[in-house]
mmCIF file of C-alpha atoms in Angstrom:
data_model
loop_
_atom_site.group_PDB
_atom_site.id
_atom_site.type_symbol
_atom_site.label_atom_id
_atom_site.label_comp_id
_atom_site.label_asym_id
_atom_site.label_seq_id
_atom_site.Cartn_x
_atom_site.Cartn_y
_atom_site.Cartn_z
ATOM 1 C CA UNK A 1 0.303 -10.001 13.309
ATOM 2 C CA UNK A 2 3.639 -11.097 12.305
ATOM 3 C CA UNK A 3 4.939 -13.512 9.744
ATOM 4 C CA UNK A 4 8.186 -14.458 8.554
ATOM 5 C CA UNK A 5 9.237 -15.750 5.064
ATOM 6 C CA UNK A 6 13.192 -16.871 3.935
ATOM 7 C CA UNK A 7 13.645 -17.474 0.167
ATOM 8 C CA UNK A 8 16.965 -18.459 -0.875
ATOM 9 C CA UNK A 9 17.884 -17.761 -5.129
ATOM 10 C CA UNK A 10 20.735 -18.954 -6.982
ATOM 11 C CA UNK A 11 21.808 -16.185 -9.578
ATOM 12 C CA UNK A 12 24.608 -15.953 -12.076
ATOM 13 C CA UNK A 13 27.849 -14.079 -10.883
ATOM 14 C CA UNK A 14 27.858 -10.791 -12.075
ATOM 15 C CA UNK A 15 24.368 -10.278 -10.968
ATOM 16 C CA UNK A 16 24.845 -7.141 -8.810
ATOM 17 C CA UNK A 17 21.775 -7.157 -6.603
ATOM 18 C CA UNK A 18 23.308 -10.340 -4.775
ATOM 19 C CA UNK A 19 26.579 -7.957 -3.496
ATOM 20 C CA UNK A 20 28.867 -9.557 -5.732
ATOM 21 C CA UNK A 21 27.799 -13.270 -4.502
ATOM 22 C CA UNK A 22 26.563 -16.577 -6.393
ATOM 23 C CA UNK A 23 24.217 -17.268 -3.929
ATOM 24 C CA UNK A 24 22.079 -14.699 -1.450
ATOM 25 C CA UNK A 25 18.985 -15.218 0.871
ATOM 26 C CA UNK A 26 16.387 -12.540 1.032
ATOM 27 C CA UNK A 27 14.514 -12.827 4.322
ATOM 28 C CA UNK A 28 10.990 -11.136 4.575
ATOM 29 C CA UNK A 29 9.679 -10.175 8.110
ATOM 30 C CA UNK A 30 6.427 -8.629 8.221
ATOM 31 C CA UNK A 31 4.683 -6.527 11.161
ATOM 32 C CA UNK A 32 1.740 -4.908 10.568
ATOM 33 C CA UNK A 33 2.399 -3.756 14.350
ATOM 34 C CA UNK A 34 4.320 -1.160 12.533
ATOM 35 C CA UNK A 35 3.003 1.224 11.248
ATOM 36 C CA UNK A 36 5.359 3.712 10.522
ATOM 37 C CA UNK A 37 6.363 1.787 7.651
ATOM 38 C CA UNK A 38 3.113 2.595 5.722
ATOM 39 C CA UNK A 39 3.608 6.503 5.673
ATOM 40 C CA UNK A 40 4.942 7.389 2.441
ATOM 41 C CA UNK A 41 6.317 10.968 4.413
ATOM 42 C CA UNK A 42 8.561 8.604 5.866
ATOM 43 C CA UNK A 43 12.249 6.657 5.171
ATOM 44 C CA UNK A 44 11.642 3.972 7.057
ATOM 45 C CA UNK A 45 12.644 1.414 4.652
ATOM 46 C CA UNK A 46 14.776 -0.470 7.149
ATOM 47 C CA UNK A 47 16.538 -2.892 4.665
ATOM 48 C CA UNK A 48 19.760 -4.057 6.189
ATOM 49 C CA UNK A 49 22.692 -5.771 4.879
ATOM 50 C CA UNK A 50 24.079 -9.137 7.087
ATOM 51 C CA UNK A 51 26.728 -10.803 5.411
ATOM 52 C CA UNK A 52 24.823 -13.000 2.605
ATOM 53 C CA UNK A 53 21.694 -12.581 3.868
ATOM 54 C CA UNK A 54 19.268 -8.919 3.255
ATOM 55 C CA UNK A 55 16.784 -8.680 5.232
ATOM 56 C CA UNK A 56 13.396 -6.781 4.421
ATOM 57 C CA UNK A 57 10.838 -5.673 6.961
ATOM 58 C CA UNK A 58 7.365 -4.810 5.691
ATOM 59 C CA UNK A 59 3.847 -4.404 7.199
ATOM 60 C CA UNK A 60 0.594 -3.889 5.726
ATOM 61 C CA UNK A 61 -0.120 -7.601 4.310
ATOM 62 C CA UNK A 62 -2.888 -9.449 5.615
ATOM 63 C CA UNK A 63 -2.970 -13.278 4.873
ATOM 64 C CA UNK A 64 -2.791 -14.789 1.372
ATOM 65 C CA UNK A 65 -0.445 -15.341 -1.543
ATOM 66 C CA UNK A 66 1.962 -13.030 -2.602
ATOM 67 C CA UNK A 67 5.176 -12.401 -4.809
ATOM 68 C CA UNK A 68 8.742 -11.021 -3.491
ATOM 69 C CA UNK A 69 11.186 -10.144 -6.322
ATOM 70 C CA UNK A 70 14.001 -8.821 -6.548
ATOM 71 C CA UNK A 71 15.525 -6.799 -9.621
ATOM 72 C CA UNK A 72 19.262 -6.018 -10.575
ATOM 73 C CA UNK A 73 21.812 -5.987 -13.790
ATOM 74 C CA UNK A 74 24.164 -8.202 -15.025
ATOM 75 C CA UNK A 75 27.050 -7.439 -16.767
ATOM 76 C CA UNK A 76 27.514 -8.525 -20.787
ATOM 77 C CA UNK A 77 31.100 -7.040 -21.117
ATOM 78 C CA UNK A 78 30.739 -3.525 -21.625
ATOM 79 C CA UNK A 79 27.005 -4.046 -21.657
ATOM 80 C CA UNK A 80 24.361 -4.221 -19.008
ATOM 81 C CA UNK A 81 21.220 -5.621 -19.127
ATOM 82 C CA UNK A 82 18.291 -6.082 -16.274
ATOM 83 C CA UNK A 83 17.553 -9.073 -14.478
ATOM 84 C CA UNK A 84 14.889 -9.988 -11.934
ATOM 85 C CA UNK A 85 14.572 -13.279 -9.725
ATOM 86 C CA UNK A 86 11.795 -14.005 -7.287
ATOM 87 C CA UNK A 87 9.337 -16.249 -5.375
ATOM 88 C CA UNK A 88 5.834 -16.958 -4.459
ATOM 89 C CA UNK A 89 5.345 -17.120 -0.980
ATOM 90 C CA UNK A 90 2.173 -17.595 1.438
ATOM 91 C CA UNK A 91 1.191 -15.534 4.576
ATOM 92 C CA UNK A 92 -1.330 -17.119 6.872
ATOM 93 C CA UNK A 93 -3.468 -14.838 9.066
ATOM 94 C CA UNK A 94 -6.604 -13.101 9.162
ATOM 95 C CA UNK A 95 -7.439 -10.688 5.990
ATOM 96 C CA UNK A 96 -5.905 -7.052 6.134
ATOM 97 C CA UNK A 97 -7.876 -4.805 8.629
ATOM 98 C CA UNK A 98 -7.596 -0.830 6.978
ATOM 99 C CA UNK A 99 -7.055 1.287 10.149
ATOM 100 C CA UNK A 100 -6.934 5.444 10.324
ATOM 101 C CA UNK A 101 -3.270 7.311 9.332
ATOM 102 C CA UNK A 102 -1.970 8.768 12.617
ATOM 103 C CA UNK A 103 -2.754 12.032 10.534
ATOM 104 C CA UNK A 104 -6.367 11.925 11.527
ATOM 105 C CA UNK A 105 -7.434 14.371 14.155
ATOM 106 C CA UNK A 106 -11.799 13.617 14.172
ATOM 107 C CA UNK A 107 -14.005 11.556 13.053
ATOM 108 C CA UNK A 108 -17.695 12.427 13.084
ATOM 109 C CA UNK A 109 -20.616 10.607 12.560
ATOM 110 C CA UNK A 110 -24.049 12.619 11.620
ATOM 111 C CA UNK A 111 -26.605 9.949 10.342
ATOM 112 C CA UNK A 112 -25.382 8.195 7.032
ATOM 113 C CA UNK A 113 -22.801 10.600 6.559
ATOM 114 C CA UNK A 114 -18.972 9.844 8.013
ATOM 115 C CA UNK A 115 -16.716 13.544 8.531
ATOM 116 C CA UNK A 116 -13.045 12.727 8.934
ATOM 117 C CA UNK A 117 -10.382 15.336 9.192
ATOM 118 C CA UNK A 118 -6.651 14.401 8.598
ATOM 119 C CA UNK A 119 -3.622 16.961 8.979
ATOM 120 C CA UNK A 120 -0.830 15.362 7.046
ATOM 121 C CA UNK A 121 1.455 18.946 8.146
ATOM 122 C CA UNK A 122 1.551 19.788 4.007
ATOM 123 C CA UNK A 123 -0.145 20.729 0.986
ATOM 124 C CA UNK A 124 -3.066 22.637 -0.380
ATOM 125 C CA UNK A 125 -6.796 21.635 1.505
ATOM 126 C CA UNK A 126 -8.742 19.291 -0.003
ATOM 127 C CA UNK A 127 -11.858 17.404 0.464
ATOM 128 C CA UNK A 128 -12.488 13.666 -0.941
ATOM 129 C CA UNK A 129 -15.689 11.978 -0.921
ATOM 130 C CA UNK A 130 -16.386 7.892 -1.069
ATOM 131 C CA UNK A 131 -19.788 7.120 -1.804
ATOM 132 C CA UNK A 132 -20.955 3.672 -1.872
ATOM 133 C CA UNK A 133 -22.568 2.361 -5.154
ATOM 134 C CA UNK A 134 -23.588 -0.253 -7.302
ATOM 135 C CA UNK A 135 -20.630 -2.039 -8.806
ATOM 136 C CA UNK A 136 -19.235 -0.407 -11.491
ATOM 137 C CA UNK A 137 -18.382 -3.088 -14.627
ATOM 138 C CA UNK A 138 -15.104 -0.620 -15.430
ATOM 139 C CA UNK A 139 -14.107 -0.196 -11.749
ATOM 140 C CA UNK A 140 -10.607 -0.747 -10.466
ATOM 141 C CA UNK A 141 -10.471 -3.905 -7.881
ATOM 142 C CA UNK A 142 -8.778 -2.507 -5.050
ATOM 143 C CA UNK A 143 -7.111 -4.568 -2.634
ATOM 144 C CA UNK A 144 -6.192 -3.514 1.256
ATOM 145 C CA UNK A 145 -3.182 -3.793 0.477
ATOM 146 C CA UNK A 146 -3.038 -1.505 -1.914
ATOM 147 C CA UNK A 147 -5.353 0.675 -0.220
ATOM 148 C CA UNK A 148 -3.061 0.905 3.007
ATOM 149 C CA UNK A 149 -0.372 2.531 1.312
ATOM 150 C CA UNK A 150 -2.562 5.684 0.412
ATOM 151 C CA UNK A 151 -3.110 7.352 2.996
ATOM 152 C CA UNK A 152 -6.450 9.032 1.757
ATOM 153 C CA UNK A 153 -8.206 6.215 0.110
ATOM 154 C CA UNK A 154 -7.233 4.713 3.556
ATOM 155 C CA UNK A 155 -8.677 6.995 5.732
ATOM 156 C CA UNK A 156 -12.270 7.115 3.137
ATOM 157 C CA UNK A 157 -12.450 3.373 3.788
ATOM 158 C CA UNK A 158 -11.600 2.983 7.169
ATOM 159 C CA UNK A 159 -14.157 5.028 8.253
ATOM 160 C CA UNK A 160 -17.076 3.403 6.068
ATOM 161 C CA UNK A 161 -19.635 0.566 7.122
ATOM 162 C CA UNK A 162 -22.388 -0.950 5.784
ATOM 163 C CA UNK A 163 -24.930 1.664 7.221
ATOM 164 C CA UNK A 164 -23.066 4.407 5.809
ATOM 165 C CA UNK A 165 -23.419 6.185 2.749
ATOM 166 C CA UNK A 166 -21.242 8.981 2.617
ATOM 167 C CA UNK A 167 -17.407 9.362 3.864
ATOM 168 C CA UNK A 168 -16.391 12.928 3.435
ATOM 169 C CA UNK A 169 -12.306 13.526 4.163
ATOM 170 C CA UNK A 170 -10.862 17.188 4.828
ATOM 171 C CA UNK A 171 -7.625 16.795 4.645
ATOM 172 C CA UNK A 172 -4.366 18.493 2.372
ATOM 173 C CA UNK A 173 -2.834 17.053 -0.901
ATOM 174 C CA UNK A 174 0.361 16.169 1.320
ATOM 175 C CA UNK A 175 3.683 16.471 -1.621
ATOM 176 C CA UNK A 176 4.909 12.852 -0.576
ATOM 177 C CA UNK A 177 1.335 11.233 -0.283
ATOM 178 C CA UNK A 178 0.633 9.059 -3.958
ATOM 179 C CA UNK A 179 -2.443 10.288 -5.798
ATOM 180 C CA UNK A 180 -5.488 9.037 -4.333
ATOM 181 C CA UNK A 181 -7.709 6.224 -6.840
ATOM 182 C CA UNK A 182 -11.192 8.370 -8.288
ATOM 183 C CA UNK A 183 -14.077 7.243 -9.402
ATOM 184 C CA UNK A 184 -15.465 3.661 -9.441
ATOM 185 C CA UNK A 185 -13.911 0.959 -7.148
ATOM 186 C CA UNK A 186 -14.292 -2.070 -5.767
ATOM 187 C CA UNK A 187 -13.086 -3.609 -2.528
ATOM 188 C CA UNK A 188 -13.819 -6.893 -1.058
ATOM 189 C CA UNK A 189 -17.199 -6.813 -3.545
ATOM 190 C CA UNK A 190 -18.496 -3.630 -2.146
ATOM 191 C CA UNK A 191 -18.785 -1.062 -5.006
ATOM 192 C CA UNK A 192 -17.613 2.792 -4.231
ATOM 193 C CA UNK A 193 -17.128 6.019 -5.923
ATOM 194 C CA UNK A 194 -14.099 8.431 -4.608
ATOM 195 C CA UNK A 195 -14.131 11.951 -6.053
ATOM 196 C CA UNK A 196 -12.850 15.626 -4.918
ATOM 197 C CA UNK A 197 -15.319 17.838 -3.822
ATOM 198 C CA UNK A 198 -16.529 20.635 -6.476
ATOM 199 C CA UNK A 199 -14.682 18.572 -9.460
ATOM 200 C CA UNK A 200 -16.306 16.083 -11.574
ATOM 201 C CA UNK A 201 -14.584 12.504 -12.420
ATOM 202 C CA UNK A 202 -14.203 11.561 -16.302
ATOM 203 C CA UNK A 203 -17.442 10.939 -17.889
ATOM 204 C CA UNK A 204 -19.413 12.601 -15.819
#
């Protein structure tokens, strides 16, 4: 799936993320095709510079509404002080389909229970369990496309369905990976629990 998106701004001169210019068009390509772009081990930002126009490729967005801004400084005299401009903008497609990290070597599938193992190259060993549950009232609403961009809360719920009711992840606690979301969560209005292995979540 790819989409594109062009949002022009008008901003004050002196506003430095525009390059010096009055006037400066962000354009927003996305392929989810590419999926390089999701590993946080990674610089594969791929923001380029063409006269008055930036240009911004991303991936991991499914369809729906979403909000592209861009922040900078502007200068008071001696002073600075932060700015930030932006748009709504609306992707049409299917919803976000959560897909394994390249890192994952085996997935195994022993009645209810789901065994993945993912080598991101780094880190200590761990092992991450999703459980599915009731829905919590506290519980974080996750959305794909936040999930995407971790690559272990990724991997727990790309491997579940609805006859499953255990996902168990051996993988490491790569340096560059973000820390992965525990305890209650909620995703498309399926409730989960995500914990280590041999450690107990807050309250419990």
């Amino acid at each position: 799936m790819a989409h594109g998106q062009t949002t022009t701004i008008r901003t004050e001169d002196g506003f430095l993320a525009t390059g010096g210019r009055s006037q400066r068009t962000w354009r927003l390509t996305v392929d989810n095709d590419v999926t390089a772009r999701l590993d946080p081990r990674a610089d594969t930002g791929g923001v380029r510079l063409d006269g008055s126009v930036t240009r911004v490729p991303v991936a991991g967005l499914g369809g729906g509404v979403y909000a592209f801004v861009v922040a900078g400084w502007a200068d008071e005299g001696e002073a600075r002080r932060p700015i930030a401009v932006g748009a709504r903008f609306r992707l049409r497609g299917p919803p976000l389909a959560l897909s394994h990290t390249e890192a994952v070597e085996r997935v195994d599938h022993s009645g209810a229970t789901v065994t993945v193992d993912a080598d991101p190259g780094l880190g200590d060993p761990v092992t991450y369990v999703l459980s599915c549950t009731r829905r919590a009232a506290d519980a974080r609403q996750m959305l794909p496309e936040e999930a995407v961009t971790n690559p272990p809360v990724r991997n727990l719920l790309a491997a579940y369905d609805p006859a499953v009711e255990e996902v168990v992840l051996h993988t490491r606690r790569h340096p560059a990976y973000p820390n992965p979301v525990l305890g209650p969560v909620t995703m498309r209005d399926t409730g989960f629990e995500i914990r280590i292995r041999g450690e107990t979540t807050a309250g419990e």
